CSV table of C-alpha atoms and ligand atoms in Angstrom, one decimal:
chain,number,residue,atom,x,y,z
A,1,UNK,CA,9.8,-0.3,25.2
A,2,UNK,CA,8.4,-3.2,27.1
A,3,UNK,CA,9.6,-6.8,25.9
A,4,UNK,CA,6.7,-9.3,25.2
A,5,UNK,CA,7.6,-12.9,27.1
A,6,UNK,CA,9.3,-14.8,24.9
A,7,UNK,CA,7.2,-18.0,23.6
A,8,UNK,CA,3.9,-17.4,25.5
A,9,UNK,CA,1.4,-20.3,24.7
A,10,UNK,CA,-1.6,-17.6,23.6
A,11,UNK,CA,-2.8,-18.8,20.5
A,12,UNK,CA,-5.2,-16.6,18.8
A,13,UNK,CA,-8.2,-17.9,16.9
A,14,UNK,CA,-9.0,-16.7,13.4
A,15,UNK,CA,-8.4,-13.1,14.5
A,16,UNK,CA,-5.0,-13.2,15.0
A,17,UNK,CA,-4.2,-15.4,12.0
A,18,UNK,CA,-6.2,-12.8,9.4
A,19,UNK,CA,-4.0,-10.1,11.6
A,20,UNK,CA,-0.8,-12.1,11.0
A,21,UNK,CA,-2.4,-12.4,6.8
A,22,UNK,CA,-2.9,-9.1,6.8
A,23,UNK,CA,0.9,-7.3,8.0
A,24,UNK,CA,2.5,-10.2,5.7
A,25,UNK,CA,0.2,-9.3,2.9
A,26,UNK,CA,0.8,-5.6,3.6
A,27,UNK,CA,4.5,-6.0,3.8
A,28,UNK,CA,4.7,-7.7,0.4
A,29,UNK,CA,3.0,-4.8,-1.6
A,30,UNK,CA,5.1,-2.3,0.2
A,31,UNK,CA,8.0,-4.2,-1.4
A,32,UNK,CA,6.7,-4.7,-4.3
A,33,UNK,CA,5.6,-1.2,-4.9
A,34,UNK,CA,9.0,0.2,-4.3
A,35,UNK,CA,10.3,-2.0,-7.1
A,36,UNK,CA,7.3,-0.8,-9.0
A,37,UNK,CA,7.5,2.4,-9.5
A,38,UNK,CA,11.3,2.0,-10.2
A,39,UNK,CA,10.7,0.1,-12.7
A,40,UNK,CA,8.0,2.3,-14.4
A,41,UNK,CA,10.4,5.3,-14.3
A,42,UNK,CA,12.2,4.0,-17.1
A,43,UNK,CA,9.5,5.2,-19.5
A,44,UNK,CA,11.7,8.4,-18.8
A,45,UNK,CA,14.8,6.7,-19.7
A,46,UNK,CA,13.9,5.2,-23.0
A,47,UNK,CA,11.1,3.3,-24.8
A,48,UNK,CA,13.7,0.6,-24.8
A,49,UNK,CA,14.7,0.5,-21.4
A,50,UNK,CA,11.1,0.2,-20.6
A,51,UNK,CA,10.1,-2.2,-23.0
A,52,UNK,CA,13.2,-4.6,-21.7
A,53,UNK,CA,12.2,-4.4,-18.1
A,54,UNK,CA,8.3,-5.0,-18.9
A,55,UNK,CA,9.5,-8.3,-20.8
A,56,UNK,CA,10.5,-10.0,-18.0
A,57,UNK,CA,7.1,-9.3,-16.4
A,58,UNK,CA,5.2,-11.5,-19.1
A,59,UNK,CA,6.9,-14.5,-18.2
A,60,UNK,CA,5.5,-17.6,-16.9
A,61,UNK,CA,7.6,-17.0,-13.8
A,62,UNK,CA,6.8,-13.6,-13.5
A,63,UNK,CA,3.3,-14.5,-14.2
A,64,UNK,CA,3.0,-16.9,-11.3
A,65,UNK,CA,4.4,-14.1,-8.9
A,66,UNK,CA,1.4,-11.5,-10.3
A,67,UNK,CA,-1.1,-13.7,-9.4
A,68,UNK,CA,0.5,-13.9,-6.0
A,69,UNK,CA,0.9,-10.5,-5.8
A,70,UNK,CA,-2.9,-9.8,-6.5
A,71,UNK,CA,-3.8,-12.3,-4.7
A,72,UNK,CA,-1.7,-10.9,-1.4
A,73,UNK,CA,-3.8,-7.4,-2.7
A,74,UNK,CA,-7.0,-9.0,-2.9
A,75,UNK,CA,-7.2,-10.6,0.9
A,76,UNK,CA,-5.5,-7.1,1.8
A,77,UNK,CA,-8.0,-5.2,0.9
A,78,UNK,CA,-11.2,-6.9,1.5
A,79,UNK,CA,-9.8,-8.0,5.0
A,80,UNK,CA,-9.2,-4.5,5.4
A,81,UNK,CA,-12.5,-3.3,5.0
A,82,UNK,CA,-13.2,-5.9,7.3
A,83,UNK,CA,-11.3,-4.5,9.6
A,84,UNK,CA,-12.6,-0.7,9.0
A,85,UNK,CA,-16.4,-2.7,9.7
A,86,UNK,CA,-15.4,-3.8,12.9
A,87,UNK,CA,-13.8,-0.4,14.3
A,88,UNK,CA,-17.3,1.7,12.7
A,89,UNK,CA,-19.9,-0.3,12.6
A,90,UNK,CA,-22.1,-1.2,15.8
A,91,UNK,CA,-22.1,-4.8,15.2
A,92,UNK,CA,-19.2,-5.1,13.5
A,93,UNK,CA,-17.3,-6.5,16.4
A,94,UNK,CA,-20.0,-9.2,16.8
A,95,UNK,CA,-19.6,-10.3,13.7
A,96,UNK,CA,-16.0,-10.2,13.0
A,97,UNK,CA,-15.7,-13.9,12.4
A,98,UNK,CA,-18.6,-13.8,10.4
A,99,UNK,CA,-16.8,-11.1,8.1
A,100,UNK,CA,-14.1,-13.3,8.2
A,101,UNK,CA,-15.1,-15.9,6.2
A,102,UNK,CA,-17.1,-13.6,3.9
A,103,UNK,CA,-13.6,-12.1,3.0
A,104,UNK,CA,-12.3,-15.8,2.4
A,105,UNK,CA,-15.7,-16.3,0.0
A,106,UNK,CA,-15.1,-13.1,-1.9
A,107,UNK,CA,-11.3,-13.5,-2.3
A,108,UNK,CA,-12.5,-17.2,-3.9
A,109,UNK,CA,-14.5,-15.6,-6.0
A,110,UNK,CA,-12.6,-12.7,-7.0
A,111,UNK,CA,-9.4,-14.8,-7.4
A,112,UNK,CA,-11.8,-17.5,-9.6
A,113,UNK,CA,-12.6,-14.7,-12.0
A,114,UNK,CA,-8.7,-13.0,-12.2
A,115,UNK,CA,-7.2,-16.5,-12.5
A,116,UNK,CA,-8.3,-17.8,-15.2
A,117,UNK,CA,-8.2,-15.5,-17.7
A,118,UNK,CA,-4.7,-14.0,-16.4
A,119,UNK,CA,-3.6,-17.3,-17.0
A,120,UNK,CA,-4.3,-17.5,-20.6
A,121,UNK,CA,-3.2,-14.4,-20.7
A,122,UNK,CA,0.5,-15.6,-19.2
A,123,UNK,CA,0.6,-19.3,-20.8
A,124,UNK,CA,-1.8,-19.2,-24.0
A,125,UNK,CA,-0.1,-17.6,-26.7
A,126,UNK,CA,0.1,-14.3,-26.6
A,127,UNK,CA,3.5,-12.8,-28.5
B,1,UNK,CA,19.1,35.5,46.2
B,2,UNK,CA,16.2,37.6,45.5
B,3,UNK,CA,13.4,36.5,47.4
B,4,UNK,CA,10.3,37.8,45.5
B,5,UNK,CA,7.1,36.2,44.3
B,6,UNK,CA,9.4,35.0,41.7
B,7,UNK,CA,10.6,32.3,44.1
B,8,UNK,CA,7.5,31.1,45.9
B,9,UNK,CA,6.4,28.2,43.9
B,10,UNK,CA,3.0,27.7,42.5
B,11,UNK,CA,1.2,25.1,44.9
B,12,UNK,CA,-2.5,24.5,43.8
B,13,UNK,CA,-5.3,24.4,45.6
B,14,UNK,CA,-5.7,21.7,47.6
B,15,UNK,CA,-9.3,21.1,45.9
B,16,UNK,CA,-7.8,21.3,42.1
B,17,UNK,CA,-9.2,18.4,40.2
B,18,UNK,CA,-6.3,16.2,39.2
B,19,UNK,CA,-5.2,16.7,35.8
B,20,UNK,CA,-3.0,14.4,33.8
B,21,UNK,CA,0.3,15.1,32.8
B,22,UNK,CA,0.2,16.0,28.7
B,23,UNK,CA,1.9,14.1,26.5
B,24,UNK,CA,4.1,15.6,24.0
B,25,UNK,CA,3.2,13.2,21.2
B,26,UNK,CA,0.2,14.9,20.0
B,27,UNK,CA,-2.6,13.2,18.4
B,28,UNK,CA,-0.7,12.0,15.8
B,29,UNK,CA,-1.6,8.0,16.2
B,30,UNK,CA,-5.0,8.8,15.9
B,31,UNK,CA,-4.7,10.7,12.9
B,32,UNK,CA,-2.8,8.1,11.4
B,33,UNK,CA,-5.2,5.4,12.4
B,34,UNK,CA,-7.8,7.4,10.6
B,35,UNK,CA,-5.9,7.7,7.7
B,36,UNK,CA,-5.3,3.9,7.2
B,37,UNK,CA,-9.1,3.7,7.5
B,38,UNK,CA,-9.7,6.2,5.1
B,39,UNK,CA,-7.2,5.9,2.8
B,40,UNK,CA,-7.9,2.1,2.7
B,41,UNK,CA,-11.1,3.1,0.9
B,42,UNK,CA,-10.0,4.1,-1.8
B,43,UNK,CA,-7.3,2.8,-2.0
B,44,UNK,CA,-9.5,-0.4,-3.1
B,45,UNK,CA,-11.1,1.5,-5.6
B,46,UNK,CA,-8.2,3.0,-7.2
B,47,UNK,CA,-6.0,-0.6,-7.3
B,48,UNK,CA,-8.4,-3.0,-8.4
B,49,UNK,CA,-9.1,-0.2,-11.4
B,50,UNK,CA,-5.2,-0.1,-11.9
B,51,UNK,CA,-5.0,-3.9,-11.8
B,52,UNK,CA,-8.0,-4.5,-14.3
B,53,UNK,CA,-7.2,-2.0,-16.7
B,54,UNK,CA,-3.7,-4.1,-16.8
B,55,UNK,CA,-4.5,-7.2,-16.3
B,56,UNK,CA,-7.7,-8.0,-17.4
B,57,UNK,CA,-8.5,-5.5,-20.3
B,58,UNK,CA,-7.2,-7.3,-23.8
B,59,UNK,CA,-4.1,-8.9,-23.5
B,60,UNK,CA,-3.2,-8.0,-20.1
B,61,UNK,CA,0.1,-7.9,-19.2
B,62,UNK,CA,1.0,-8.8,-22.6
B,63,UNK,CA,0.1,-5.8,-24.2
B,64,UNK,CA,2.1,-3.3,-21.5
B,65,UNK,CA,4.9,-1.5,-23.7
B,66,UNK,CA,6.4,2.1,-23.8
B,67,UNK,CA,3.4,2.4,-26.0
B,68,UNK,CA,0.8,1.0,-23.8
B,69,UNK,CA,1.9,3.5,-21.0
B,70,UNK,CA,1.8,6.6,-23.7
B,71,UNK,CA,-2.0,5.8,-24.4
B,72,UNK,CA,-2.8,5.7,-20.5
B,73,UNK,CA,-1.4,8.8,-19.9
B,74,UNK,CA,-2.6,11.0,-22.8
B,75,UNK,CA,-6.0,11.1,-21.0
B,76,UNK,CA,-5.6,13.2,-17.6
B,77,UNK,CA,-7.6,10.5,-15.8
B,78,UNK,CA,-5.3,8.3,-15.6
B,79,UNK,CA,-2.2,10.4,-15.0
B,80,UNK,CA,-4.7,11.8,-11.8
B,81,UNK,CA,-5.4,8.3,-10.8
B,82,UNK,CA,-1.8,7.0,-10.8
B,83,UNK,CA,-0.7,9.8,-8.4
B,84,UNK,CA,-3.2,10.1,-6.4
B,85,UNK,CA,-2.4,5.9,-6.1
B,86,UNK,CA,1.0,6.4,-5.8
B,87,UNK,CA,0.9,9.0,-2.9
B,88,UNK,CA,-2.2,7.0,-0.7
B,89,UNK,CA,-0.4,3.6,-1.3
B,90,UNK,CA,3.0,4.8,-0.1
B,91,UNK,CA,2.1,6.6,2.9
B,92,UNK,CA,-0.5,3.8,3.8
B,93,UNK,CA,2.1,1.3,2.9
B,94,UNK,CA,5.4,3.7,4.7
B,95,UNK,CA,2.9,4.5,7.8
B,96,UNK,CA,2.1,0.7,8.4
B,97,UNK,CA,5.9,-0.5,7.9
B,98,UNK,CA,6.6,2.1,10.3
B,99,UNK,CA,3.8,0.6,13.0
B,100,UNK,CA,5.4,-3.2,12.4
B,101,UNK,CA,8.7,-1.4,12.7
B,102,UNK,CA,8.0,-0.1,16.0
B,103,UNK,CA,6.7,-3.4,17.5
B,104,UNK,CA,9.3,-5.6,16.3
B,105,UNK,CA,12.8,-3.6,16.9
B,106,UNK,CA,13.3,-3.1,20.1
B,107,UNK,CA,16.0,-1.5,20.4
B,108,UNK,CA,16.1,1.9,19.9
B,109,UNK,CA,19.4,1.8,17.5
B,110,UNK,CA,18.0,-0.8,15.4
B,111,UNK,CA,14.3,1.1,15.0
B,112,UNK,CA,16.5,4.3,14.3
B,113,UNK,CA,18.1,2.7,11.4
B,114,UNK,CA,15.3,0.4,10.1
B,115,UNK,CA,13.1,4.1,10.2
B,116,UNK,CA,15.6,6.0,8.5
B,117,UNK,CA,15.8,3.8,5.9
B,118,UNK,CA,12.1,3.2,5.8
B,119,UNK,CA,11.6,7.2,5.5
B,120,UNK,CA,14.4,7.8,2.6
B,121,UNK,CA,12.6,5.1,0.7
B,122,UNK,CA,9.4,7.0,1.0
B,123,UNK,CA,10.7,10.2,-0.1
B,124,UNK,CA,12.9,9.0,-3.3
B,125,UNK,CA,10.1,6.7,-4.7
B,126,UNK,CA,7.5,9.4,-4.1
B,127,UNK,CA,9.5,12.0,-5.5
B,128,UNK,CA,10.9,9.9,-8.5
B,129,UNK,CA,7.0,8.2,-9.2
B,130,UNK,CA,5.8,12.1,-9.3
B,131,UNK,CA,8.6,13.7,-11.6
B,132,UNK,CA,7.5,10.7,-13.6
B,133,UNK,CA,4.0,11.3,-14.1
B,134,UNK,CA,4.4,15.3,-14.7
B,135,UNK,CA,7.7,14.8,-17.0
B,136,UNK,CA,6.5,12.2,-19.0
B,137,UNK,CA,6.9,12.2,-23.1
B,138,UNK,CA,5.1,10.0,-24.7
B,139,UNK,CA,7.0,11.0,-28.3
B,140,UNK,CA,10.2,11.0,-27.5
B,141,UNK,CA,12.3,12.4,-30.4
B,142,UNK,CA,15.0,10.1,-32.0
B,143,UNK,CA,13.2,6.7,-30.5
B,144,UNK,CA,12.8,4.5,-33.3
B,145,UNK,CA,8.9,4.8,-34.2
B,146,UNK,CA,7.2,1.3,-33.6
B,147,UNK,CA,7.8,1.8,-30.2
B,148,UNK,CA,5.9,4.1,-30.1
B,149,UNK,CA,2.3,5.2,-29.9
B,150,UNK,CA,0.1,5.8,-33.3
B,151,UNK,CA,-0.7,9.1,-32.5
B,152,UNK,CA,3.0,10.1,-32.5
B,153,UNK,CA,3.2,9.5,-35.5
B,154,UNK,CA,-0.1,10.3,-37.4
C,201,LIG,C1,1.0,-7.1,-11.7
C,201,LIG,C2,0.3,-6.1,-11.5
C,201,LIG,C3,0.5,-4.7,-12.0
C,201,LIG,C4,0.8,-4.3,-13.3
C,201,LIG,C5,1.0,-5.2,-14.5
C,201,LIG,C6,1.0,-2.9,-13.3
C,201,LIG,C7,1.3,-2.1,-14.4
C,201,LIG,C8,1.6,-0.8,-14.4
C,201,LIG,C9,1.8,0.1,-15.5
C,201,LIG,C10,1.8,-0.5,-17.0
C,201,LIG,C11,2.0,1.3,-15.1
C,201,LIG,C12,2.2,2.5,-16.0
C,201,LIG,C13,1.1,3.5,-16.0
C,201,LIG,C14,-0.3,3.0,-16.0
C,201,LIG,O1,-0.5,1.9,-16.6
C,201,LIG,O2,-1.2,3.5,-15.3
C,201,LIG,C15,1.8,1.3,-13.7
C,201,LIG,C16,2.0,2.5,-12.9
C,201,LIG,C17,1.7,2.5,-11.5
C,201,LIG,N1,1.3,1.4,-10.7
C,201,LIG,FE1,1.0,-0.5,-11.4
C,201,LIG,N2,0.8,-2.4,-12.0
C,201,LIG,C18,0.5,-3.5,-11.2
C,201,LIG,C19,0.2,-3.5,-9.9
C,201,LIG,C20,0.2,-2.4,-9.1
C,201,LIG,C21,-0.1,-2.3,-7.7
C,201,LIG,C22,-0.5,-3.6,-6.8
C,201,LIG,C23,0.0,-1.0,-7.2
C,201,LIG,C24,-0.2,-0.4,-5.9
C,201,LIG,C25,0.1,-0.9,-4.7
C,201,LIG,C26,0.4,-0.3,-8.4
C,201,LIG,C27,0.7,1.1,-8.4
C,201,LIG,C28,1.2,1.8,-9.4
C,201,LIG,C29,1.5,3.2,-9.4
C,201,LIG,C30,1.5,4.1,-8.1
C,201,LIG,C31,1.9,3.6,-10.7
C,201,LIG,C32,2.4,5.0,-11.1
C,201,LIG,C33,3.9,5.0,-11.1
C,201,LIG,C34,4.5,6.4,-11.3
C,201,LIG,O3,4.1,7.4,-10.6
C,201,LIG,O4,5.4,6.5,-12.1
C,201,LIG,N3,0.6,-1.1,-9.5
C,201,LIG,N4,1.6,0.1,-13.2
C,202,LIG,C1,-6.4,-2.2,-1.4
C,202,LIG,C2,-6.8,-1.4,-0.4
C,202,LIG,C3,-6.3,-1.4,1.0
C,202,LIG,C4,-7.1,-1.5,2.1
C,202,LIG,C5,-8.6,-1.5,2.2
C,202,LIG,C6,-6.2,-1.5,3.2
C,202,LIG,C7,-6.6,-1.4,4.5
C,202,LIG,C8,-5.8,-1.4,5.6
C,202,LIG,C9,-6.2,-1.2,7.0
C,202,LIG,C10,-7.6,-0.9,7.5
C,202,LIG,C11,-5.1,-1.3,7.8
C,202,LIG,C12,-5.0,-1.1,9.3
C,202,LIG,C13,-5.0,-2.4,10.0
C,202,LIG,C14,-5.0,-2.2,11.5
C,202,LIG,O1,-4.9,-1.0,12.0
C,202,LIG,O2,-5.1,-3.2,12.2
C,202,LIG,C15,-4.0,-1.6,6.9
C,202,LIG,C16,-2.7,-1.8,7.4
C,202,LIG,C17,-1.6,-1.9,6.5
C,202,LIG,N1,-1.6,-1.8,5.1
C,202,LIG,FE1,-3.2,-1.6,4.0
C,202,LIG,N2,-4.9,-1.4,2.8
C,202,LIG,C18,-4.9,-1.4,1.4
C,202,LIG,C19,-3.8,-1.3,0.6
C,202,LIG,C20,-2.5,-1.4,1.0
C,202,LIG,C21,-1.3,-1.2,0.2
C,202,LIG,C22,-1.3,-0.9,-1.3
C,202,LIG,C23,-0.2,-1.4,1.0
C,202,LIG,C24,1.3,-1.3,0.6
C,202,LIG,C25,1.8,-0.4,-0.1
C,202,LIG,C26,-0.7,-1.7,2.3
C,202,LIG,C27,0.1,-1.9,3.4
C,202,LIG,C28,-0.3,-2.0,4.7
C,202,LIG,C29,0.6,-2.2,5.8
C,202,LIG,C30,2.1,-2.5,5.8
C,202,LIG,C31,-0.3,-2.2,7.0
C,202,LIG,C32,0.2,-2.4,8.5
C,202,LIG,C33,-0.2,-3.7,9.0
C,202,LIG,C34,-0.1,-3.9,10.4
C,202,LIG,O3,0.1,-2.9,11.2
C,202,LIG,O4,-0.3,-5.0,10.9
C,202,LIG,N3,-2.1,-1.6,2.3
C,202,LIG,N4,-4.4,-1.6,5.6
């Protein structure tokens, strides 16, 4: 395989850092998904089991890392459809920055609707 | 030695167009580019269902139990949803850790290993996710009963 230089001064613009977002982002659901659907398969060991795991998910802690989690989901996947834009659509390449900061408006938006009301969810009562 | 036709070797015509050598890789990079596209798709649709069914709907994560779990998958939907989720997202999710795999490890021991590992993850959570969804009982006998669903007990 060829070797890239080491410690080459090319600094992308906003393309490479939603590029770097996006494998980071991408790597993190991976990880999480493996644990996920662990975790789930101990609905076949016992209601128990399953109801023991789940309770550690609906801590405060564990609520925090949700919100990351869909968070990382939510920049994932609208950046990818950015992405999918710009390899299929004519002008998509002409307007990738464009695109860009649409994503960054929607994943405001998106996150200020989830947040909130995941939130009470995690802190407000509850059981 | 025989000397027959056998043993004159093919030369081509001096005016044969050039034609380049094949590759032995196939077209698989394409088809997996295409598949991240596609898959990405509805992938959105299928998640952001998943995550606002959970999250959003009542008490969110709060009200996820055995129970919970028992009432999703008495309707077919869902059980359909959650594996056709769980096969997109880990071969979108496997086939991308394999790309970032190949870029960063460079040498070819370390991408070996890192590949096989990435591979035998793929098959035991895919495997284990799908016995899940097609073994699943959502009465278990002997589990004490407010655990459990209503409708195993009415
Ligand atoms: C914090 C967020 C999440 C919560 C609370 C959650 C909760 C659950 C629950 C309760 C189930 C059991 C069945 C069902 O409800 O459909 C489940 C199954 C599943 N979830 Fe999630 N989930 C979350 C995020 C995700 C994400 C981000 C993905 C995809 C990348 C995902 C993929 C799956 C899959 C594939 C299954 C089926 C597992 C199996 O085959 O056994 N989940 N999840
Ligand atoms: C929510 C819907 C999703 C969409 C729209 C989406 C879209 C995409 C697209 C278009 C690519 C290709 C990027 C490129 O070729 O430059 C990609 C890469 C990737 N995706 Fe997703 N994806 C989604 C969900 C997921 C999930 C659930 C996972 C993890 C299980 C995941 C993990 C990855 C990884 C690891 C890469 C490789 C990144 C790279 O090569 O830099 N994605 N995604």
């Amino acid at each position: 395989m060829p070797t890239a230089p080491a410690g080459t001064l090319y600094r992308g613009r906003e393309g490479m850092w939603s590029w770097v977002a996006h494998r980071v982002t991408g790597v993190l659901i991976f990880f999480f998904l493996l644990v996920h659907v662990l975790d789930t398969a101990l609905v076949r060991v016992s209601p128990e089991a399953y109801n023991a795991v789940i309770g550690t998910y609906q801590t405060p802690i564990m609520g925090l890392g949700e919100a990351g989690l869909v968070a990382a989901i939510v920049f994932h996947a609208f950046n990818g459809i950015r992405v999918i834009l710009v390899d299929f659509w004519a002008k998509g390449p002409k307007y990738q920055r464009t695109m860009l900061w649409v994503v960054v408006g929607l994943f405001f938006v998106t996150m200020a609707g989830f947040l909130p009301r995941h939130l009470m969810n995690v802190f407000g009562g509850g059981h | 030695m025989a000397y027959g036709t056998a043993a004159v070797a093919k030369v081509d015509s001096p005016r044969s167009p050039y034609v380049r050598r094949k590759t032995t890789r196939g077209n698989y990079e394409l088809y997996s580019w295409i598949f991240m596209r596609a898959s990405g798709v509805v992938l959105v649709v299928l998640i952001f269902g998943h995550l606002f069914v959970n999250l959003m709907v009542g008490e969110g994560v709060h009200a996820i139990d055995f129970a919970f779990v028992a009432g999703k998958w008495a309707n077919p939907l869902w059980g359909v949803w959650d594996l056709l989720m769980l096969w997109l997202a880990m071969i979108h999710g496997t086939n991308g850790v394999r790309t970032i795999i190949n870029d960063y490890a460079q040498r070819d021991l370390t991408r070996g290993v890192l590949k096989s590992l990435l591979y035998t993850a793929f098959v035991v959570v895919v495997v284990v996710g799908t016995l899940v969804i097609f073994t699943f009982d959502p009465c278990p006998p002997n589990a004490p009963e407010e655990l459990l669903a209503s409708f195993c007990t009415a």
